[in-house]
Amino acid sequence: MHITVKTFAQTREITGEDKVTLAISDGASVASLINALRERSEKWELALSGSVLTAVNQQLCDADTAVKDGDEVALFPPVTGG
């Protein structure tokens, strides 16, 4: 199955990629998707080594959330106010 991954803020700056389509196995979770992204390069490993918020189809989710073919997963660092 194919998942579209969108990155924002620091995650985008570190990876240099704003949108990636990734093929992963059926029944994958957000956690397994993140692990697959970490294996892509050192930049992805760095970008995903800290705290990262995730959303599937524009709904905040946790690492155990299952993804389906065609889903859009967004990755972004936590944002604080000031």
Coordinates of N, CA and C in Angstrom, one line a residue:
M1 N 0.8 -1.2 0.0 CA 0.0 0.0 0.0 C 0.9 1.2 0.0
H2 N 0.3 2.3 -0.4 CA 1.1 3.6 -0.6 C 0.5 4.6 0.4
I3 N 1.4 5.3 1.1 CA 1.0 6.4 2.0 C 1.7 7.6 1.6
T4 N 1.0 8.8 1.7 CA 1.6 10.1 1.4 C 2.0 10.6 2.8
V5 N 3.3 11.1 2.9 CA 3.8 11.7 4.1 C 4.1 13.1 3.8
K6 N 3.5 14.0 4.6 CA 3.8 15.4 4.5 C 4.6 15.9 5.8
T7 N 5.6 16.7 5.6 CA 6.3 17.2 6.7 C 6.1 18.7 6.8
F8 N 6.3 19.2 8.1 CA 6.1 20.6 8.3 C 7.2 21.1 9.3
A9 N 7.4 22.4 9.2 CA 8.4 23.1 10.1 C 9.7 22.5 10.2
Q10 N 10.3 22.2 11.3 CA 11.6 21.7 11.5 C 11.8 20.4 10.8
T11 N 10.8 19.5 10.8 CA 10.8 18.2 10.2 C 11.1 18.4 8.7
R12 N 10.4 19.3 8.1 CA 10.6 19.6 6.7 C 12.0 20.2 6.4
E13 N 12.5 21.1 7.3 CA 13.8 21.8 7.1 C 14.9 20.7 7.2
I14 N 14.8 19.8 8.1 CA 15.9 18.8 8.3 C 15.9 17.8 7.1
T15 N 14.8 17.3 6.7 CA 14.7 16.3 5.7 C 14.9 16.9 4.3
G16 N 14.5 18.1 4.1 CA 14.5 18.8 2.8 C 13.4 18.3 1.9
E17 N 12.5 17.6 2.5 CA 11.4 17.0 1.7 C 10.0 17.4 2.3
D18 N 9.1 17.9 1.5 CA 7.8 18.4 2.1 C 6.8 17.3 1.8
K19 N 7.0 16.4 0.9 CA 6.0 15.4 0.6 C 6.7 14.1 0.0
V20 N 6.4 13.0 0.6 CA 7.0 11.7 0.2 C 5.9 10.7 0.0
T21 N 5.9 9.8 -1.0 CA 5.0 8.7 -1.1 C 5.8 7.5 -0.7
L22 N 5.3 6.7 0.2 CA 6.1 5.5 0.7 C 5.2 4.3 0.6
A23 N 5.8 3.2 0.1 CA 5.2 1.9 0.0 C 5.5 1.1 1.3
I24 N 4.4 0.7 2.0 CA 4.6 -0.1 3.2 C 3.6 -1.2 3.2
S25 N 3.9 -2.2 4.1 CA 3.0 -3.4 4.1 C 1.6 -3.1 4.7
D26 N 0.7 -3.9 4.3 CA -0.7 -3.8 4.8 C -0.7 -4.0 6.3
G27 N -1.6 -3.3 7.0 CA -1.7 -3.4 8.5 C -0.6 -2.6 9.2
A28 N 0.1 -1.8 8.5 CA 1.1 -0.9 9.2 C 0.5 0.1 10.1
S29 N 1.3 0.5 11.1 CA 0.9 1.6 12.0 C 1.7 2.8 11.7
V30 N 1.3 3.9 12.4 CA 2.1 5.1 12.3 C 3.6 4.8 12.7
A31 N 3.7 4.0 13.8 CA 5.0 3.7 14.3 C 5.9 3.0 13.3
S32 N 5.3 2.0 12.6 CA 6.1 1.3 11.6 C 6.4 2.2 10.4
L33 N 5.5 3.1 10.1 CA 5.8 4.1 9.0 C 7.0 5.0 9.4
I34 N 7.0 5.5 10.6 CA 8.1 6.3 11.1 C 9.4 5.5 11.1
N35 N 9.3 4.3 11.5 CA 10.6 3.4 11.4 C 11.1 3.3 10.0
A36 N 10.2 3.1 9.1 CA 10.6 3.0 7.6 C 11.2 4.3 7.2
L37 N 10.6 5.5 7.6 CA 11.2 6.8 7.2 C 12.6 7.0 7.8
R38 N 12.8 6.5 9.1 CA 14.1 6.7 9.7 C 15.2 5.9 8.9
E39 N 14.8 4.8 8.3 CA 15.7 4.0 7.5 C 16.1 4.6 6.2
R40 N 15.4 5.6 5.8 CA 15.6 6.3 4.5 C 17.0 7.0 4.4
S41 N 17.3 7.7 5.5 CA 18.5 8.5 5.5 C 18.8 9.0 6.9
E42 N 20.0 9.5 7.1 CA 20.4 10.1 8.4 C 19.6 11.4 8.7
K43 N 19.2 12.1 7.6 CA 18.4 13.3 7.8 C 17.0 12.9 8.4
W44 N 16.4 11.8 7.9 CA 15.1 11.4 8.4 C 15.3 10.9 9.9
E45 N 16.4 10.2 10.1 CA 16.6 9.7 11.5 C 16.7 10.9 12.4
L46 N 17.5 11.9 12.1 CA 17.6 13.1 12.9 C 16.2 13.8 13.1
A47 N 15.5 14.0 12.0 CA 14.2 14.7 12.0 C 13.2 14.0 12.9
L48 N 13.3 12.7 13.0 CA 12.3 11.9 13.7 C 12.8 11.4 15.1
S49 N 14.0 11.9 15.5 CA 14.6 11.4 16.7 C 14.0 12.0 18.0
G50 N 13.5 13.2 17.8 CA 12.8 13.9 18.9 C 11.3 13.7 19.0
S51 N 10.7 14.5 19.6 CA 9.2 14.4 19.7 C 8.6 14.9 18.4
V52 N 7.7 14.1 17.8 CA 7.0 14.5 16.6 C 5.6 14.2 16.7
L53 N 4.7 15.1 16.4 CA 3.3 14.9 16.4 C 2.9 14.3 15.1
T54 N 1.9 13.5 15.1 CA 1.4 12.9 13.8 C -0.1 13.1 13.7
A55 N -0.5 13.1 12.4 CA -1.9 13.2 12.1 C -2.1 12.3 10.9
V56 N -3.2 11.5 10.9 CA -3.6 10.7 9.7 C -4.9 11.3 9.2
N57 N -4.9 11.7 7.9 CA -6.0 12.4 7.3 C -6.5 13.6 8.1
Q58 N -5.6 14.4 8.6 CA -5.8 15.6 9.3 C -6.4 15.4 10.7
Q59 N -6.3 14.2 11.2 CA -6.8 13.9 12.6 C -5.5 13.5 13.4
L60 N -5.3 14.3 14.5 CA -4.1 13.9 15.4 C -4.3 12.5 15.8
C61 N -3.2 11.8 15.9 CA -3.2 10.4 16.3 C -1.9 10.0 17.1
D62 N -1.9 8.8 17.5 CA -0.7 8.3 18.2 C -0.1 7.2 17.4
A63 N 1.1 6.7 17.9 CA 1.9 5.8 17.1 C 1.2 4.5 16.8
D64 N 0.2 4.1 17.6 CA -0.5 2.8 17.3 C -1.6 2.9 16.3
T65 N -1.9 4.1 15.8 CA -2.9 4.2 14.8 C -2.6 3.5 13.5
A66 N -3.5 2.7 13.0 CA -3.3 2.0 11.7 C -3.5 2.9 10.6
V67 N -2.7 2.7 9.5 CA -2.8 3.4 8.3 C -3.3 2.5 7.2
K68 N -4.0 3.1 6.2 CA -4.6 2.4 5.1 C -4.0 2.9 3.8
D69 N -4.2 2.2 2.8 CA -3.7 2.6 1.4 C -4.4 3.9 1.1
G70 N -3.5 4.9 0.6 CA -4.0 6.2 0.2 C -4.1 7.2 1.4
D71 N -3.8 6.8 2.6 CA -3.9 7.8 3.7 C -2.8 8.8 3.6
E72 N -3.0 10.0 4.2 CA -2.1 11.0 4.2 C -1.6 11.2 5.7
V73 N -0.3 11.1 5.9 CA 0.2 11.2 7.3 C 1.0 12.5 7.4
A74 N 0.7 13.3 8.3 CA 1.5 14.5 8.5 C 2.4 14.4 9.7
L75 N 3.6 14.9 9.6 CA 4.6 14.8 10.7 C 5.1 16.2 11.0
F76 N 5.0 16.6 12.2 CA 5.4 18.0 12.6 C 5.8 18.0 14.0
P77 N 6.8 18.9 14.4 CA 7.2 19.0 15.8 C 6.2 19.7 16.6
P78 N 6.2 19.4 17.9 CA 5.3 20.1 18.8 C 5.5 21.6 18.7
V79 N 4.4 22.4 18.8 CA 4.5 23.9 18.7 C 4.2 24.5 20.1
T80 N 5.0 25.4 20.5 CA 4.7 26.1 21.8 C 4.4 27.6 21.5
G81 N 3.6 28.2 22.4 CA 3.2 29.6 22.2 C 4.3 30.4 22.9
G82 N 4.1 31.7 22.7 CA 5.1 32.6 23.4 C 4.7 33.9 23.5

